[in-house]
JSON list of C-alpha atoms and ligand atoms in Angstrom, two decimals:
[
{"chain": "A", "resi": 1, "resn": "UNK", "atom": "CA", "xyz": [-3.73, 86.13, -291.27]},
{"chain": "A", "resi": 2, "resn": "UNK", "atom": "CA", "xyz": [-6.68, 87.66, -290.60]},
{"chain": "A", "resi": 3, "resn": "UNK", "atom": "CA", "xyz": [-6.57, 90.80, -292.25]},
{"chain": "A", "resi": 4, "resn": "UNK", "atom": "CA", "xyz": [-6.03, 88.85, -295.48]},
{"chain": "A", "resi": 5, "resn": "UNK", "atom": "CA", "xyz": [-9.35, 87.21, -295.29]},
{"chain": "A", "resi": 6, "resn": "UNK", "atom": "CA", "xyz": [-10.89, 90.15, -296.34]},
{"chain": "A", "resi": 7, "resn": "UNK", "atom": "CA", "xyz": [-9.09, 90.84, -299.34]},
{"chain": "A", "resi": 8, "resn": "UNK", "atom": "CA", "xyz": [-11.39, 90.86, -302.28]},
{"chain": "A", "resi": 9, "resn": "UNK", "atom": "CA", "xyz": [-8.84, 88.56, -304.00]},
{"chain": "A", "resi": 10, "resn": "UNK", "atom": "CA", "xyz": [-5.16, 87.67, -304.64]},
{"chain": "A", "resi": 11, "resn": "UNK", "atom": "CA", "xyz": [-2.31, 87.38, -307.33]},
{"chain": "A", "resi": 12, "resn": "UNK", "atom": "CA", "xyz": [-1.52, 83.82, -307.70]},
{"chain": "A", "resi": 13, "resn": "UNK", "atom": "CA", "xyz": [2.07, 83.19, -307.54]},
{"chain": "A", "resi": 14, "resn": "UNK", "atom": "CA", "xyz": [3.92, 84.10, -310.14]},
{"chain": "A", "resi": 15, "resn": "UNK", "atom": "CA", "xyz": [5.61, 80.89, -312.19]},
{"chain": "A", "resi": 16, "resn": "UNK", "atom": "CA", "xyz": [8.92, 81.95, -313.36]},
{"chain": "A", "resi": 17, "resn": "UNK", "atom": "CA", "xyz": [10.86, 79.40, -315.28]},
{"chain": "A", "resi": 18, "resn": "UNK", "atom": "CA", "xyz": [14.86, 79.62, -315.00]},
{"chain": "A", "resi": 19, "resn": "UNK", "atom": "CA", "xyz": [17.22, 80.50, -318.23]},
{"chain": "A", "resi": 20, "resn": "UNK", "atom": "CA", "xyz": [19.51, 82.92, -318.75]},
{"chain": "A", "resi": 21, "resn": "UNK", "atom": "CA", "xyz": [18.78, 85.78, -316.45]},
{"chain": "A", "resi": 22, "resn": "UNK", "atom": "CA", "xyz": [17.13, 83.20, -313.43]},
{"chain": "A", "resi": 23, "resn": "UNK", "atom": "CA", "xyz": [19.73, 80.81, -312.37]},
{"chain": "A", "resi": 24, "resn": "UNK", "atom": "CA", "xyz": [17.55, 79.62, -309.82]},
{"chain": "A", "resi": 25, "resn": "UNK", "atom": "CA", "xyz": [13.64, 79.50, -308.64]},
{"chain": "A", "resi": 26, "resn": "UNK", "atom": "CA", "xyz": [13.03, 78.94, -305.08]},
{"chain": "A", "resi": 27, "resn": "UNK", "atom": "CA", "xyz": [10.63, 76.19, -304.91]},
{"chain": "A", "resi": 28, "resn": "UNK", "atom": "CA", "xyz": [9.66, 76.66, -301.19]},
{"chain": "A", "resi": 29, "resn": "UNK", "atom": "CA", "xyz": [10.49, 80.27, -300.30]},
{"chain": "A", "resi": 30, "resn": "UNK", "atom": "CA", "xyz": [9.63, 80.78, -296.43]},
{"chain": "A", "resi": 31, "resn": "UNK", "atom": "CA", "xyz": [9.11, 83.20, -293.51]},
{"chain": "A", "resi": 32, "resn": "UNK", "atom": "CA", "xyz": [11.92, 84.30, -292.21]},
{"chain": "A", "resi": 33, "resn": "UNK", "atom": "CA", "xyz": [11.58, 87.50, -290.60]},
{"chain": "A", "resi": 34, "resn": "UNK", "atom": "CA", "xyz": [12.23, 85.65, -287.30]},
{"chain": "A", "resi": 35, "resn": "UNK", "atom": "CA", "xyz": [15.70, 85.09, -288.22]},
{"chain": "A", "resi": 36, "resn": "UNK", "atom": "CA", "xyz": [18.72, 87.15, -287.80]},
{"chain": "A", "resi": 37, "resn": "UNK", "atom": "CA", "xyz": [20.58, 88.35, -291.26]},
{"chain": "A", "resi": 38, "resn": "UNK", "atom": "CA", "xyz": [22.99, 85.82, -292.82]},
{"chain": "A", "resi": 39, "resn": "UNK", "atom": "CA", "xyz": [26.10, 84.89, -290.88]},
{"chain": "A", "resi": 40, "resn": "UNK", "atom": "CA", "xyz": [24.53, 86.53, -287.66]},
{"chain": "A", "resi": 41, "resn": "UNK", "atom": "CA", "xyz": [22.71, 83.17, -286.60]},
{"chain": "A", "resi": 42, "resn": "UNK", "atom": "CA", "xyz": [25.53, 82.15, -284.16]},
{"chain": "A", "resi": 43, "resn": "UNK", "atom": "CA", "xyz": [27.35, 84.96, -283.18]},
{"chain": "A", "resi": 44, "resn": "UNK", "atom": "CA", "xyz": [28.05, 85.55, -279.24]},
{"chain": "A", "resi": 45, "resn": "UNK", "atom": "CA", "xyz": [25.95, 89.16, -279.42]},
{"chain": "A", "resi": 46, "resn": "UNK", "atom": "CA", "xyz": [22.22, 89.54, -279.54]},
{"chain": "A", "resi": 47, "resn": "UNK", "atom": "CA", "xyz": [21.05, 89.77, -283.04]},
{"chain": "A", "resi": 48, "resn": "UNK", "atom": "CA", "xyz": [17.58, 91.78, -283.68]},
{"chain": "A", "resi": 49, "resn": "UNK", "atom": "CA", "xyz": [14.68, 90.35, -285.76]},
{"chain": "A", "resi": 50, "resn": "UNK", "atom": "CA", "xyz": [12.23, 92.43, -287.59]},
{"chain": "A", "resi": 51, "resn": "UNK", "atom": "CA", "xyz": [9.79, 90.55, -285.73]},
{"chain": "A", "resi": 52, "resn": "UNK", "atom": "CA", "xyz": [11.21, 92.18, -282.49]},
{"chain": "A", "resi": 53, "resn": "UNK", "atom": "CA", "xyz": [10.49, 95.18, -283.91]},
{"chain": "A", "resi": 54, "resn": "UNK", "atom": "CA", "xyz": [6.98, 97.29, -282.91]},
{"chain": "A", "resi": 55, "resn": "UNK", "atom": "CA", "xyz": [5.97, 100.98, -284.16]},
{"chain": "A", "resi": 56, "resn": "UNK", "atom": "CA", "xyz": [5.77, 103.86, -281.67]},
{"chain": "A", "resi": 57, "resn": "UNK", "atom": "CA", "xyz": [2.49, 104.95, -283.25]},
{"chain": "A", "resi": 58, "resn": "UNK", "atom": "CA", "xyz": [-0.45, 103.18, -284.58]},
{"chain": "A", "resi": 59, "resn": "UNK", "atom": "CA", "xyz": [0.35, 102.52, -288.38]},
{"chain": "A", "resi": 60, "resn": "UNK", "atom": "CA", "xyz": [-1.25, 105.41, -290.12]},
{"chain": "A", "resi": 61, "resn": "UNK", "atom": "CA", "xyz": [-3.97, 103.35, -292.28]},
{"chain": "A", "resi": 62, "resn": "UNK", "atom": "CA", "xyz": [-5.39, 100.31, -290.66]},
{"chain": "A", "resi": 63, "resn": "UNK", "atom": "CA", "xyz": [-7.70, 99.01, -294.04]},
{"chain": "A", "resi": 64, "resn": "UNK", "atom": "CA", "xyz": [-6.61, 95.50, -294.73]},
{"chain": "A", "resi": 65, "resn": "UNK", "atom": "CA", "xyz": [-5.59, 95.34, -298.00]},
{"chain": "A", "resi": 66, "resn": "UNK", "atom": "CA", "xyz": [-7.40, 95.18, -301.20]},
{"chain": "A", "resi": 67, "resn": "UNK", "atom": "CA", "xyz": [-4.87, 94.10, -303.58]},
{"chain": "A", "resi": 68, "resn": "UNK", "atom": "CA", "xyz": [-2.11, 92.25, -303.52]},
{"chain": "A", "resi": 69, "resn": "UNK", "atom": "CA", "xyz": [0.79, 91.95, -305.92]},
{"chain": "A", "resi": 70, "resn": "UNK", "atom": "CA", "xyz": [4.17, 89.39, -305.82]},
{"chain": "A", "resi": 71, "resn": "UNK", "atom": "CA", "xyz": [7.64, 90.78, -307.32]},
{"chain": "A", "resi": 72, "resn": "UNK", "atom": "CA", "xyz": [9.86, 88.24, -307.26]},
{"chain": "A", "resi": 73, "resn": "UNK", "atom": "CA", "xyz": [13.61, 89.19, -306.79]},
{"chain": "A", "resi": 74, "resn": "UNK", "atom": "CA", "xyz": [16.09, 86.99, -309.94]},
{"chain": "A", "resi": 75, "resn": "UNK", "atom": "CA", "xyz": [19.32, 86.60, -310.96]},
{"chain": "A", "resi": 76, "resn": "UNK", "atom": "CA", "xyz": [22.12, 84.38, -311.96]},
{"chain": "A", "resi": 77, "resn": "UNK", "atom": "CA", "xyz": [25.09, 84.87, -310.24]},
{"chain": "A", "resi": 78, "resn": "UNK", "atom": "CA", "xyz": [27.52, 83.57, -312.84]},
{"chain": "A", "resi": 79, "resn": "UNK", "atom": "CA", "xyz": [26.75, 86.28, -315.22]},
{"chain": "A", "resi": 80, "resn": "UNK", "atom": "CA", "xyz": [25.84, 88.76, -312.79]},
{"chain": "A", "resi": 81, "resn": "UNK", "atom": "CA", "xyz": [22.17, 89.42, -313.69]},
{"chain": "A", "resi": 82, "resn": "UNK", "atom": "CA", "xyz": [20.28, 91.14, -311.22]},
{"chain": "A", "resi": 83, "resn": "UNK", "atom": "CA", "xyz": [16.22, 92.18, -312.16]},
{"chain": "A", "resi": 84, "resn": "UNK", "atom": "CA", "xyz": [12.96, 92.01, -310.73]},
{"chain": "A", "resi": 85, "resn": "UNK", "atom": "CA", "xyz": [10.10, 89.21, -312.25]},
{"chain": "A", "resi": 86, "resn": "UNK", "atom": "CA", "xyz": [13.46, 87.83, -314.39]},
{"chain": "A", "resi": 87, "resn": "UNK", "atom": "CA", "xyz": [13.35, 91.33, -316.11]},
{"chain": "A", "resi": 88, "resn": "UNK", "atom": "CA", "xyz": [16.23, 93.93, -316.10]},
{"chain": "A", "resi": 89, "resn": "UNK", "atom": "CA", "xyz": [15.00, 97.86, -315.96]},
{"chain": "A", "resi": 90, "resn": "UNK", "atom": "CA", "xyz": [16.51, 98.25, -319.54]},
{"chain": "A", "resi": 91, "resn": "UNK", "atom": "CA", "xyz": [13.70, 95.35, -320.82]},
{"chain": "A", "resi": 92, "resn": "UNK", "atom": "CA", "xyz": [11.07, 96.73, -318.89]},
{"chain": "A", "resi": 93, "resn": "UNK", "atom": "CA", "xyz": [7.99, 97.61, -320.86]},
{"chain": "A", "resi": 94, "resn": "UNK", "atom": "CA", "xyz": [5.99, 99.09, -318.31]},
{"chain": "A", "resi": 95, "resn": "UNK", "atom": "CA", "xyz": [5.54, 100.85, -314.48]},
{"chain": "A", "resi": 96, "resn": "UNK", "atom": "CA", "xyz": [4.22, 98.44, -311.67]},
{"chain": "A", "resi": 97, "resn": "UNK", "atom": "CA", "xyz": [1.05, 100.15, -311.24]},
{"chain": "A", "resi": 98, "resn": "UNK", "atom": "CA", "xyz": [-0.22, 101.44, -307.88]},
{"chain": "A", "resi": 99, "resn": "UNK", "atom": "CA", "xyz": [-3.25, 103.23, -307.95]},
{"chain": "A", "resi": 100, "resn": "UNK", "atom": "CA", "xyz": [-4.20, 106.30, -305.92]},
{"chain": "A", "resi": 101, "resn": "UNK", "atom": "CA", "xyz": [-5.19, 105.69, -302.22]},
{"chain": "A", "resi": 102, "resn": "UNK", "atom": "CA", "xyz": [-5.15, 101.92, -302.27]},
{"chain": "A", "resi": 103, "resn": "UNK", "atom": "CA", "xyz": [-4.25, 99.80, -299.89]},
{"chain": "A", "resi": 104, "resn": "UNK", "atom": "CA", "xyz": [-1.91, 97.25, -301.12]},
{"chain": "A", "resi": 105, "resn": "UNK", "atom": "CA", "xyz": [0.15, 94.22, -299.74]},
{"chain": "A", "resi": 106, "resn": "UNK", "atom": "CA", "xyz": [3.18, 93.77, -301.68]},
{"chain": "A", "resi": 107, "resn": "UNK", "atom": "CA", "xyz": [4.74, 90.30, -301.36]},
{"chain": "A", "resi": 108, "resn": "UNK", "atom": "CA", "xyz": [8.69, 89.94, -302.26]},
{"chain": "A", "resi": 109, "resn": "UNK", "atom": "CA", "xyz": [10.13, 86.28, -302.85]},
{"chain": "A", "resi": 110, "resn": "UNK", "atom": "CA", "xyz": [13.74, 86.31, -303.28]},
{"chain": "A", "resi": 111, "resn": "UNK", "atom": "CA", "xyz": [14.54, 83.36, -305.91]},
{"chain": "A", "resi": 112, "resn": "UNK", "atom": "CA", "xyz": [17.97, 84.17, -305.42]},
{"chain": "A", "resi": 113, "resn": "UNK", "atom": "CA", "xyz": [20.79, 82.79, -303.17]},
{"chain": "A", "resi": 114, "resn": "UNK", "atom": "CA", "xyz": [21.84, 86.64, -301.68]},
{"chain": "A", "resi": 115, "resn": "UNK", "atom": "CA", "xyz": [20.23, 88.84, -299.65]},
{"chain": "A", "resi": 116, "resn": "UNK", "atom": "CA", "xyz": [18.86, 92.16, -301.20]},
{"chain": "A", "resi": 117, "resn": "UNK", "atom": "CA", "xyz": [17.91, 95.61, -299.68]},
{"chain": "A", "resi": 118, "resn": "UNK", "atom": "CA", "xyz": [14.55, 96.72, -301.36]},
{"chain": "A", "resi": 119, "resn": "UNK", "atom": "CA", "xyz": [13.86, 100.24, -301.06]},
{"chain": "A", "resi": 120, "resn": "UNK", "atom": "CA", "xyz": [10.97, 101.88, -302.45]},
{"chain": "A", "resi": 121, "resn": "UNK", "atom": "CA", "xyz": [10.75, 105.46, -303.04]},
{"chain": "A", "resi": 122, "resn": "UNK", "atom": "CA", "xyz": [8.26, 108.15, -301.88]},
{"chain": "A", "resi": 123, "resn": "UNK", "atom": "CA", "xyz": [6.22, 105.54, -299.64]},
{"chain": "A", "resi": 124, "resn": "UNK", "atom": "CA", "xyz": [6.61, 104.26, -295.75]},
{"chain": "A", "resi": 125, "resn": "UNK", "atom": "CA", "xyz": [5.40, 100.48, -295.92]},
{"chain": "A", "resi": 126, "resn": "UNK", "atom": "CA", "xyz": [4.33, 98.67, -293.06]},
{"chain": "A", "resi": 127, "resn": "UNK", "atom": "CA", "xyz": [5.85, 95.28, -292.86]},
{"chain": "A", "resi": 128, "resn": "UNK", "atom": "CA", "xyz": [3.95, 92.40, -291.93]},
{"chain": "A", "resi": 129, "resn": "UNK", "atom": "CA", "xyz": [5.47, 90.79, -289.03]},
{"chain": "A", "resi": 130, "resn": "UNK", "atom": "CA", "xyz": [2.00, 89.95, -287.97]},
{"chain": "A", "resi": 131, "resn": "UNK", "atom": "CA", "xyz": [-1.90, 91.37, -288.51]},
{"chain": "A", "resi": 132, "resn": "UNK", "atom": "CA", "xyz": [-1.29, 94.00, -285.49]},
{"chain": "A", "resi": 133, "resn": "UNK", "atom": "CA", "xyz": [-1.67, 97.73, -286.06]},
{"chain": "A", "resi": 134, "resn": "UNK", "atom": "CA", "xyz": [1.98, 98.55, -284.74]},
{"chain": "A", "resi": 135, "resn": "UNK", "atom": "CA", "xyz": [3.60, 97.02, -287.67]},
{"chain": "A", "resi": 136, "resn": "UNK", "atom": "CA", "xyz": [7.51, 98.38, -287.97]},
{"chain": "A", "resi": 137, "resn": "UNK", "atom": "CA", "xyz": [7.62, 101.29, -290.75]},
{"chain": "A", "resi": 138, "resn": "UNK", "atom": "CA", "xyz": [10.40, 101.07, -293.45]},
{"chain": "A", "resi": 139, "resn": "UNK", "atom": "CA", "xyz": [11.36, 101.85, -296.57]},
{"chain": "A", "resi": 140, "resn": "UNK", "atom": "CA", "xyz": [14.16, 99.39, -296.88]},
{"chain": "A", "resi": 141, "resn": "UNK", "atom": "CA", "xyz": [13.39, 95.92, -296.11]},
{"chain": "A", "resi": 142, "resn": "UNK", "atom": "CA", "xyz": [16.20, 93.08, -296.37]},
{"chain": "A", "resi": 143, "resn": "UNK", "atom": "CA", "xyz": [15.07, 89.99, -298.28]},
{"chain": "A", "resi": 144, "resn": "UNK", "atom": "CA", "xyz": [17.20, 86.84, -297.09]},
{"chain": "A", "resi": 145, "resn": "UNK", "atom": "CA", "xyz": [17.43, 83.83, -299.72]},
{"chain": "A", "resi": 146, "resn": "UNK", "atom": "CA", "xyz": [14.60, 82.15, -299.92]},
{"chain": "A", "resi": 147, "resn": "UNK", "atom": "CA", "xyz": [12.64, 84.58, -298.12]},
{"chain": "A", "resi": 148, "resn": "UNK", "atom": "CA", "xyz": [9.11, 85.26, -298.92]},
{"chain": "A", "resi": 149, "resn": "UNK", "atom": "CA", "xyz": [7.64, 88.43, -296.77]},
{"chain": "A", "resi": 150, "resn": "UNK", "atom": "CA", "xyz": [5.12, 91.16, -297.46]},
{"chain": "A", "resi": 151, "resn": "UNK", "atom": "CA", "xyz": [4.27, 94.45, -296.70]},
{"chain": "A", "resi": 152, "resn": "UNK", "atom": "CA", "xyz": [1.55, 96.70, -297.09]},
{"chain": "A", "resi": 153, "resn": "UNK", "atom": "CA", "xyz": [1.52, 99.92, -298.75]},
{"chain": "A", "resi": 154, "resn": "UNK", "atom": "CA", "xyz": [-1.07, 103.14, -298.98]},
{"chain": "A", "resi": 155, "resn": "UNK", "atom": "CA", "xyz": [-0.24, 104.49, -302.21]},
{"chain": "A", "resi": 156, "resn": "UNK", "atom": "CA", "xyz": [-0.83, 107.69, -301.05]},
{"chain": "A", "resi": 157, "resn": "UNK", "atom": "CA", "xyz": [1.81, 109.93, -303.00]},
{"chain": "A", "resi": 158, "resn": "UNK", "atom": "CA", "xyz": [0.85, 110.10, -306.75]},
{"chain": "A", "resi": 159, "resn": "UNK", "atom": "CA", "xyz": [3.81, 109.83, -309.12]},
{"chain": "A", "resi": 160, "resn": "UNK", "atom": "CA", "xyz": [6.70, 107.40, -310.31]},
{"chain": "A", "resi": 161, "resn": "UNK", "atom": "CA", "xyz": [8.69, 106.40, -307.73]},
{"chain": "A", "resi": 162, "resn": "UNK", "atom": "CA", "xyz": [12.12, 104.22, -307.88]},
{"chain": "A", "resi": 163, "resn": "UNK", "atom": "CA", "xyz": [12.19, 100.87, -306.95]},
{"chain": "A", "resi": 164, "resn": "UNK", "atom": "CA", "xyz": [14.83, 98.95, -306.02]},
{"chain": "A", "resi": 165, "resn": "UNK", "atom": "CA", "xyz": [17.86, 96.90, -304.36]},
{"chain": "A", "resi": 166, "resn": "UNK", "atom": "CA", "xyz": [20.16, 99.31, -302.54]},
{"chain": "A", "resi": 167, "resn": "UNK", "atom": "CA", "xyz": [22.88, 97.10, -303.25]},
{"chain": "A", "resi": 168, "resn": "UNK", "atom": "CA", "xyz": [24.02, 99.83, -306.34]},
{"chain": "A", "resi": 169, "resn": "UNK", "atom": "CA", "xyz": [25.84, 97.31, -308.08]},
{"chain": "A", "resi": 170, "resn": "UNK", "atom": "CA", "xyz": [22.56, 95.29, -308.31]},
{"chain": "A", "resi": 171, "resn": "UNK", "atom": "CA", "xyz": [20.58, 98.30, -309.42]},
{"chain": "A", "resi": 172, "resn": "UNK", "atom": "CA", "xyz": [22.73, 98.99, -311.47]},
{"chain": "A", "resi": 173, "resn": "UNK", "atom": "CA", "xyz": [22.67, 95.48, -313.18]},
{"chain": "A", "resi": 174, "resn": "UNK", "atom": "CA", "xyz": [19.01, 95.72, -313.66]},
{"chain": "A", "resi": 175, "resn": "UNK", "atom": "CA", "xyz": [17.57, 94.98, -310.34]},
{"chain": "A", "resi": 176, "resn": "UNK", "atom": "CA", "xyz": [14.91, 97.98, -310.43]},
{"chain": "A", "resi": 177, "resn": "UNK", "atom": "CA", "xyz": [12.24, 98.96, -312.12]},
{"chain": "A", "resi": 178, "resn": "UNK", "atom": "CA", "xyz": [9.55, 102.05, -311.05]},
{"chain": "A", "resi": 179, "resn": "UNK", "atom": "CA", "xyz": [6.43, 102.19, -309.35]},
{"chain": "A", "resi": 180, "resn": "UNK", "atom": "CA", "xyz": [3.54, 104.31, -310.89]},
{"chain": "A", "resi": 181, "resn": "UNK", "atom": "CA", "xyz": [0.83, 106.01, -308.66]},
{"chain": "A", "resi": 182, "resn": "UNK", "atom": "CA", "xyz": [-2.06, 106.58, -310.63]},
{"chain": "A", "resi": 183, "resn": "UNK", "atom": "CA", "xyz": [-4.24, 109.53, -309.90]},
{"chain": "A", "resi": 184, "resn": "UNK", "atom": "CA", "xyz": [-7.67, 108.72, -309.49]},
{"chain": "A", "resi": 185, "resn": "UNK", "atom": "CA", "xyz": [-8.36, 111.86, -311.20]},
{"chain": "A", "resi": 186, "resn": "UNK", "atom": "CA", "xyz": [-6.07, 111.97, -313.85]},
{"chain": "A", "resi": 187, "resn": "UNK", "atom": "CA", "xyz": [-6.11, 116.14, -314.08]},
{"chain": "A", "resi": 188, "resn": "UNK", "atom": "CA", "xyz": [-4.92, 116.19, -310.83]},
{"chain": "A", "resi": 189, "resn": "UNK", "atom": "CA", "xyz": [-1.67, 114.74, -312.22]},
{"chain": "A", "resi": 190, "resn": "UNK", "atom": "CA", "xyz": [0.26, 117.60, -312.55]},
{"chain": "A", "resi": 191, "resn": "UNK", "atom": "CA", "xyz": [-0.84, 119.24, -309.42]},
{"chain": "A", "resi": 192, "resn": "UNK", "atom": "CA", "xyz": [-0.16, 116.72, -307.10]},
{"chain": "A", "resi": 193, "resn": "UNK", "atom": "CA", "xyz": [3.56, 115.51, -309.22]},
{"chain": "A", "resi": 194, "resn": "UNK", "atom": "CA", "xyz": [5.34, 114.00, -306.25]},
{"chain": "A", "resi": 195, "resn": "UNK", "atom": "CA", "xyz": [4.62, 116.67, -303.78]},
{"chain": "A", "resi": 196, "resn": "UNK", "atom": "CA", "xyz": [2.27, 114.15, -301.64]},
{"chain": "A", "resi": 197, "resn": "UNK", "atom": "CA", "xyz": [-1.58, 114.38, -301.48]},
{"chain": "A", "resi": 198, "resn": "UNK", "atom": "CA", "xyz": [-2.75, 118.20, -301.09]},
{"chain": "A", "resi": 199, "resn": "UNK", "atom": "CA", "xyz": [-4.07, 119.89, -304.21]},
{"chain": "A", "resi": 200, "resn": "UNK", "atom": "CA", "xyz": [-6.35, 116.73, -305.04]},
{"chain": "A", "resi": 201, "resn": "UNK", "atom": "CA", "xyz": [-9.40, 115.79, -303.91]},
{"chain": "A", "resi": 202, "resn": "UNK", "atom": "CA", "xyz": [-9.49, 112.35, -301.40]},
{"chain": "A", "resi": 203, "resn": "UNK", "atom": "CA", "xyz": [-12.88, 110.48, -302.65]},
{"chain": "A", "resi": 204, "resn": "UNK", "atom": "CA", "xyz": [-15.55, 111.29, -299.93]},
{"chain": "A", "resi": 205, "resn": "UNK", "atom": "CA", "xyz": [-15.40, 107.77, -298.15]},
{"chain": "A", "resi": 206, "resn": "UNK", "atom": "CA", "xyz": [-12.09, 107.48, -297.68]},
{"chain": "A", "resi": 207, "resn": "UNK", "atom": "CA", "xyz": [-12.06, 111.21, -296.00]},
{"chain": "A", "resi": 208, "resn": "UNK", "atom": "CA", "xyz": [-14.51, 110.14, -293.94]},
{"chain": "A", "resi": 209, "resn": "UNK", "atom": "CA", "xyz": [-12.66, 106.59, -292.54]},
{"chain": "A", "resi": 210, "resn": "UNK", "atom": "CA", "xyz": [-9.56, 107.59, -292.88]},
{"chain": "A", "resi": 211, "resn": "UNK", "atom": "CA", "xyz": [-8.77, 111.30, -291.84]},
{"chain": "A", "resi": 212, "resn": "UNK", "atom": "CA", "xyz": [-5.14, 110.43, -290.84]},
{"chain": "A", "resi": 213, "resn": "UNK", "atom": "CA", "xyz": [-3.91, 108.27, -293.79]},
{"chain": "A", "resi": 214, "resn": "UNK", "atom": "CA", "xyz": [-1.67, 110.56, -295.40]},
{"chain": "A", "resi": 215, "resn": "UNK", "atom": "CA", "xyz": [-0.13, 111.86, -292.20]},
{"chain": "A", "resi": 216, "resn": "UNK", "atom": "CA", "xyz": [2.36, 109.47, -290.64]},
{"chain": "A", "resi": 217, "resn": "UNK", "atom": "CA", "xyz": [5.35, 110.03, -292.45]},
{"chain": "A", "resi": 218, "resn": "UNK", "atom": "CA", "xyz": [7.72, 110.74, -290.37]},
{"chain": "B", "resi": 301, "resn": "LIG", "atom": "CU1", "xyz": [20.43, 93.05, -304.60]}
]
């Protein structure tokens, strides 16, 4: 984990205690990217791994990351509560904050005993199957029980941006919240609303090192 040895400094884990909307904490949640989905581990076909998986292209920004941030992924499956951090979107009292042209590693740990589809809006993440700049680009990544995995974001589009598990019925239930990008300069705001970077001014240094950051979605 080499990139991580740079980062200026990060989140402890998060302690959740179980009640009524976290049936269940995992104590030990593990890498598992390695592993085929659920109920693919013996079948007679080939299965695919996200850790088989390279990019075509470079990964767009190569900064380690400065920041990093763990959402874990509740619920109790008796009363079918679904949330993020043991909170549904309707008792949500704020955004999860990304701010402008950071580079961030997001870390998901699925306290849960089902698998969930995160999607995040409006960004490409980079998932960290290892420290290598060919990381595979998603927006959806599939979070198996137990599962802890990260994945590093440049929050490069300024706005508020869904979060979420694609499974509907669990966004629906609460499992979703949004994700702010803060402008660095906060009168750019309007301008740049969720149209991606132009109109707003890049801080000099980062124009400098990283001329290409903003321009590998695709
Ligand atoms: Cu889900």
């Amino acid at each position: 984990m080499s990139g991580m040895a740079s980062m200026a400094s990060g989140s402890p884990a998060k302690v959740l205690k179980t009640g009524v909307g976290i049936d269940n904490v995992a104590m030990a949640p593990v890498f598992r990217l390695n592993e085929p989905g659920l109920g693919l581990e013996n079948v007679p076909h080939r299965a695919l791994t996200y850790t088989q998986l390279r990019s075509l292209e470079p990964n767009p920004d190569p900064r380690s990351p400065e920041r990093e941030l763990e959402i874990r992924l509740t619920g109790n499956m008796e009363r079918y509560m679904w949330s993020f951090d043991g909170v549904k979107l309707s008792a949500v009292e704020g955004p999860i904050i990304f701010h402008e042209g950071e580079r961030l590693r997001v870390t998901l740990v699925n306290d849960t005993m089902m698998t969930h589809p995160i999607h995040l809006h409006g960004m490409f993440f980079d998932l960290v199957v290892d420290e290598s700049a060919f990381k595979p680009r998603k927006h959806t990544v599939i979070v198996k029980p137990a599962e802890k995995l990260s994945f590093d974001v440049t929050a490069d589009h300024v706005g508020d941006w869904a979060f979420h598990c694609h499974l509907l019925f669990h966004m629906h239930a609460g499992m979703m919240q949004v994700v702010s990008v803060m402008p660095r300069d906060p009168g750019a705001a309007t301008s740049a609303g969720h149209q991606g970077h132009e109109g707003h001014d890049m801080m000099p240094a980062e124009a400098e090192e990283q001329p290409d950051v903003h321009g590998g979605h695709n």
